[in-house]
Amino acid sequence: MAIDTPIELRNQIIYEVYVRNHSENGTFNDVIADLDRIKDLGTDILWLMPIHPIGQKNKKGELGCPYSIKDYKAINPEYGTLDDFKNLIDQAHNLDMKVMIDVVYNHTSHDSKLFEDHPEWFYRRSDDQVGNKVGDWYDVIDLDYKNKELWDYQIDVLKYWVEIGVDGFRCDVAPMLPLEFWKRARKEVAQLRGGIIWLAESIEPDFLKALRKNGFVGLSDSEVYQAFDVSYDYDTFLYFKKYMEGKISFGQYIDKVKAQEYIYPDNYVKMRFIENHDQARARKWFMVEEDLVNWTAFYYFQQGLTLIHGGQETEEDSTPSLFDHDPIEWDLLNEDYVDLLKTLGRIKEDKIFAEGYYEILDSSKPGVVVASYEQDSKLILGVFNLEHKSGHITLAIPDGKYKSLLDNKIVKVKDSKLKLGVKPIIFKVNVDKDDDKVMLSEL
């Protein structure tokens, strides 16, 4: 873990925006017009997918992929001007939100400025032609970080955006670059301005193993934590998908999630999500509303920073296109779900979610997750009925009445049993440290 990572990141919420598809016009100004709504969701960090000009040679789709970067120091003219971008930063800061941009340092477009100026900085295949290490990424060409001059250039780019006002970087496929590059970049950027947030798009286990098998750089989550504050939750998301596809049991999935509690540093921060721009919409997985609500509450409750992917708060179930204009249908906004996100965001502000001892407890009923945070004299419990179970579960707390933080309704524990419903439950319990007994929370 980066030694100066602020543990308070676990309290925070990040909102991902694809400028092209966030509105019909697809501009920075349209994002500015939506900032109040985004902030009301509890957002602390605004993450903008790549804002740079997009390469046209060998492009994918009609407009090309934003991760095919043509010029690292320029603004995509489709989105507006540099002044528009600076205004977006200022307006976000006025709402007490930080702004993070995407950093795509593994590759550029075929027609990039960097390739025109420094073709010697690019990866070459066995036939001495430029290309990429991942087969279906035909619209990009990979950089070669054996060239230390490239390190200097890329770090200068980071400093350029920090001087403009950017507060953090989401680093695309960060594990494909040398760890020492990232460590040096973090150190040098910190000398310019402290408090910059570093988010690594860490990768799924199968992808990592394939890179290493072919002799390429492939950093594990434990390695990227030496330079980054936050990593993706892909080490467990793979197993979530396998569970949803019926390939593994619920217990096998939860065992993978629980393992994070002991394989990473004590102050690790994961970015929790049920969708992002590379994955299917949550609605595709959770067609039943109760499932969407329970899984959303569960991923908010887990230890780590929480991601809302732009459009997740609507009824849309189609995976948005990266390569064409595919604007979010905001008239499908789900107001009940929005209220849930706001409530979960308020709950997550409690410092116990950053500083408390987190644990997924053994459940008396498979398909139901019971998790807790404990700090000083306070305990917060979460109960998530992820498989529509009925009946009761056993909780090691005193009998009594408790108030759910999600809807203020009273839940009862009798004979150490809690009756399951279709909704998630999050409630507080006070702990008396003097006699090691759990005391009833005040209603």
CSV table of N, CA and C in Angstrom, one decimal, residues 9-75:
chain,number,residue,atom,x,y,z
A,9,LEU,N,-10.3,7.5,2.1
A,9,LEU,CA,-10.8,7.2,0.8
A,9,LEU,C,-11.9,6.1,0.9
A,10,ARG,N,-11.9,5.3,1.9
A,10,ARG,CA,-12.9,4.2,2.1
A,10,ARG,C,-14.3,4.8,2.3
A,11,ASN,N,-14.4,6.0,2.7
A,11,ASN,CA,-15.7,6.7,2.9
A,11,ASN,C,-16.2,7.3,1.6
A,12,GLN,N,-15.4,7.3,0.6
A,12,GLN,CA,-15.8,8.2,-0.5
A,12,GLN,C,-16.5,7.4,-1.7
A,13,ILE,N,-17.1,8.2,-2.5
A,13,ILE,CA,-17.8,7.7,-3.7
A,13,ILE,C,-17.3,8.4,-4.9
A,14,ILE,N,-17.1,7.6,-6.0
A,14,ILE,CA,-16.5,8.1,-7.2
A,14,ILE,C,-17.6,7.9,-8.3
A,15,TYR,N,-17.8,9.0,-9.1
A,15,TYR,CA,-18.8,8.9,-10.2
A,15,TYR,C,-18.1,9.0,-11.5
A,16,GLU,N,-18.3,7.9,-12.3
A,16,GLU,CA,-17.6,7.8,-13.6
A,16,GLU,C,-18.5,8.5,-14.8
A,17,VAL,N,-17.8,9.3,-15.5
A,17,VAL,CA,-18.5,10.0,-16.6
A,17,VAL,C,-17.8,9.8,-17.9
A,18,TYR,N,-18.5,9.3,-18.9
A,18,TYR,CA,-18.0,9.3,-20.3
A,18,TYR,C,-18.6,10.5,-21.0
A,19,VAL,N,-17.9,11.5,-21.2
A,19,VAL,CA,-18.4,12.8,-21.7
A,19,VAL,C,-19.2,12.6,-23.0
A,20,ARG,N,-18.7,11.9,-23.9
A,20,ARG,CA,-19.4,11.7,-25.2
A,20,ARG,C,-20.8,11.2,-25.0
A,21,ASN,N,-21.0,10.3,-24.1
A,21,ASN,CA,-22.3,9.6,-23.9
A,21,ASN,C,-23.1,10.1,-22.7
A,22,HIS,N,-22.6,11.1,-22.0
A,22,HIS,CA,-23.3,11.6,-20.8
A,22,HIS,C,-24.5,12.4,-21.2
A,23,SER,N,-24.5,12.9,-22.4
A,23,SER,CA,-25.6,13.8,-22.9
A,23,SER,C,-25.7,13.7,-24.4
A,24,GLU,N,-26.8,14.3,-25.0
A,24,GLU,CA,-26.9,14.3,-26.4
A,24,GLU,C,-25.8,15.1,-27.1
A,25,ASN,N,-25.4,16.2,-26.5
A,25,ASN,CA,-24.3,17.0,-27.1
A,25,ASN,C,-22.9,16.4,-26.8
A,26,GLY,N,-22.8,15.8,-25.6
A,26,GLY,CA,-21.5,15.1,-25.3
A,26,GLY,C,-20.4,16.1,-25.1
A,27,THR,N,-20.6,17.1,-24.2
A,27,THR,CA,-19.6,18.2,-24.0
A,27,THR,C,-19.4,18.4,-22.5
A,28,PHE,N,-18.2,19.0,-22.2
A,28,PHE,CA,-17.9,19.4,-20.8
A,28,PHE,C,-19.0,20.3,-20.2
A,29,ASN,N,-19.6,21.2,-21.0
A,29,ASN,CA,-20.6,22.1,-20.5
A,29,ASN,C,-21.9,21.3,-20.0
A,30,ASP,N,-22.2,20.2,-20.7
A,30,ASP,CA,-23.3,19.4,-20.3
A,30,ASP,C,-23.0,18.7,-19.0
A,31,VAL,N,-21.8,18.3,-18.8
A,31,VAL,CA,-21.4,17.7,-17.5
A,31,VAL,C,-21.5,18.7,-16.4
A,32,ILE,N,-21.1,19.9,-16.7
A,32,ILE,CA,-21.2,21.0,-15.7
A,32,ILE,C,-22.6,21.2,-15.3
A,33,ALA,N,-23.5,21.2,-16.3
A,33,ALA,CA,-25.0,21.4,-16.0
A,33,ALA,C,-25.5,20.2,-15.1
A,34,ASP,N,-24.9,19.1,-15.0
A,34,ASP,CA,-25.3,18.0,-14.3
A,34,ASP,C,-24.6,17.8,-12.9
A,35,LEU,N,-23.7,18.7,-12.6
A,35,LEU,CA,-22.9,18.5,-11.4
A,35,LEU,C,-23.6,18.5,-10.1
A,36,ASP,N,-24.7,19.3,-10.0
A,36,ASP,CA,-25.4,19.4,-8.8
A,36,ASP,C,-26.1,18.0,-8.5
A,37,ARG,N,-26.7,17.4,-9.6
A,37,ARG,CA,-27.3,16.1,-9.4
A,37,ARG,C,-26.3,15.1,-9.0
A,38,ILE,N,-25.1,15.1,-9.7
A,38,ILE,CA,-24.1,14.1,-9.4
A,38,ILE,C,-23.6,14.3,-7.9
A,39,LYS,N,-23.4,15.5,-7.5
A,39,LYS,CA,-23.0,15.7,-6.1
A,39,LYS,C,-24.1,15.2,-5.1
A,40,ASP,N,-25.3,15.4,-5.4
A,40,ASP,CA,-26.4,14.9,-4.5
A,40,ASP,C,-26.4,13.4,-4.3
A,41,LEU,N,-25.8,12.7,-5.2
A,41,LEU,CA,-25.7,11.2,-5.0
A,41,LEU,C,-24.7,10.9,-3.9
A,42,GLY,N,-24.0,11.9,-3.4
A,42,GLY,CA,-22.9,11.7,-2.4
A,42,GLY,C,-21.5,11.6,-3.0
A,43,THR,N,-21.4,12.1,-4.2
A,43,THR,CA,-20.1,12.0,-5.0
A,43,THR,C,-19.0,12.8,-4.3
A,44,ASP,N,-17.9,12.2,-4.2
A,44,ASP,CA,-16.7,13.0,-3.7
A,44,ASP,C,-15.7,13.2,-4.8
A,45,ILE,N,-15.7,12.3,-5.8
A,45,ILE,CA,-14.7,12.3,-6.9
A,45,ILE,C,-15.4,12.1,-8.2
A,46,LEU,N,-15.1,13.0,-9.1
A,46,LEU,CA,-15.7,12.9,-10.5
A,46,LEU,C,-14.6,12.3,-11.4
A,47,TRP,N,-14.8,11.2,-11.9
A,47,TRP,CA,-13.8,10.5,-12.8
A,47,TRP,C,-14.3,10.7,-14.3
A,48,LEU,N,-13.5,11.4,-15.0
A,48,LEU,CA,-13.7,11.6,-16.5
A,48,LEU,C,-12.9,10.5,-17.3
A,49,MET,N,-13.6,9.7,-18.0
A,49,MET,CA,-12.9,8.8,-19.0
A,49,MET,C,-12.1,9.7,-19.9
A,50,PRO,N,-11.2,9.1,-20.7
A,50,PRO,CA,-10.2,10.0,-21.5
A,50,PRO,C,-10.8,11.2,-22.2
A,51,ILE,N,-10.1,12.3,-22.0
A,51,ILE,CA,-10.6,13.6,-22.5
A,51,ILE,C,-9.8,14.1,-23.7
A,52,HIS,N,-8.9,13.2,-24.2
A,52,HIS,CA,-8.0,13.6,-25.2
A,52,HIS,C,-8.5,13.3,-26.6
A,53,PRO,N,-7.9,13.9,-27.7
A,53,PRO,CA,-8.3,13.6,-29.0
A,53,PRO,C,-8.1,12.1,-29.3
A,54,ILE,N,-9.0,11.6,-30.1
A,54,ILE,CA,-9.1,10.1,-30.4
A,54,ILE,C,-8.5,9.8,-31.7
A,55,GLY,N,-7.6,8.8,-31.8
A,55,GLY,CA,-7.0,8.5,-33.1
A,55,GLY,C,-8.0,7.9,-34.1
A,56,GLN,N,-7.8,8.2,-35.3
A,56,GLN,CA,-8.7,7.8,-36.4
A,56,GLN,C,-8.2,6.7,-37.2
A,57,LYS,N,-6.9,6.4,-37.2
A,57,LYS,CA,-6.3,5.3,-38.0
A,57,LYS,C,-6.6,4.0,-37.3
A,58,ASN,N,-7.3,3.1,-38.0
A,58,ASN,CA,-7.6,1.8,-37.5
A,58,ASN,C,-8.6,1.9,-36.3
A,59,LYS,N,-9.4,2.9,-36.3
A,59,LYS,CA,-10.3,3.2,-35.2
A,59,LYS,C,-11.4,2.1,-35.2
A,60,LYS,N,-12.0,2.0,-34.0
A,60,LYS,CA,-13.2,1.1,-33.8
A,60,LYS,C,-14.4,1.9,-33.8
A,61,GLY,N,-15.5,1.4,-34.5
A,61,GLY,CA,-16.7,2.1,-34.5
A,61,GLY,C,-16.7,3.3,-35.4
A,62,GLU,N,-17.7,4.1,-35.3
A,62,GLU,CA,-17.8,5.3,-36.1
A,62,GLU,C,-16.9,6.4,-35.6
A,63,LEU,N,-16.8,6.6,-34.3
A,63,LEU,CA,-16.1,7.7,-33.7
A,63,LEU,C,-14.8,7.3,-33.1
A,64,GLY,N,-14.5,6.0,-32.9
A,64,GLY,CA,-13.3,5.6,-32.3
A,64,GLY,C,-13.4,5.5,-30.8
A,65,CYS,N,-12.4,4.7,-30.2
A,65,CYS,CA,-12.4,4.5,-28.8
A,65,CYS,C,-11.6,5.6,-28.0
A,66,PRO,N,-12.2,6.1,-26.9
A,66,PRO,CA,-11.5,7.1,-26.2
A,66,PRO,C,-10.1,6.7,-25.6
A,67,TYR,N,-9.9,5.3,-25.5
A,67,TYR,CA,-8.7,4.8,-25.0
A,67,TYR,C,-7.6,4.7,-26.1
A,68,SER,N,-7.9,5.2,-27.3
A,68,SER,CA,-6.9,5.3,-28.4
A,68,SER,C,-6.5,6.7,-28.5
A,69,ILE,N,-5.5,7.1,-27.7
A,69,ILE,CA,-5.1,8.5,-27.4
A,69,ILE,C,-4.2,9.0,-28.6
A,70,LYS,N,-4.6,10.2,-29.1
A,70,LYS,CA,-3.8,10.8,-30.1
A,70,LYS,C,-2.8,11.8,-29.6
A,71,ASP,N,-3.2,12.5,-28.5
A,71,ASP,CA,-2.3,13.5,-28.0
A,71,ASP,C,-2.6,13.7,-26.5
A,72,TYR,N,-1.6,13.3,-25.6
A,72,TYR,CA,-1.8,13.3,-24.2
A,72,TYR,C,-2.0,14.7,-23.6
A,73,LYS,N,-1.5,15.7,-24.3
A,73,LYS,CA,-1.6,17.0,-23.7
A,73,LYS,C,-2.7,17.9,-24.3
A,74,ALA,N,-3.6,17.3,-25.1
A,74,ALA,CA,-4.6,18.0,-25.8
A,74,ALA,C,-6.0,17.6,-25.3
A,75,ILE,N,-7.0,18.4,-25.6
A,75,ILE,CA,-8.4,18.2,-25.3
A,75,ILE,C,-9.2,17.7,-26.6
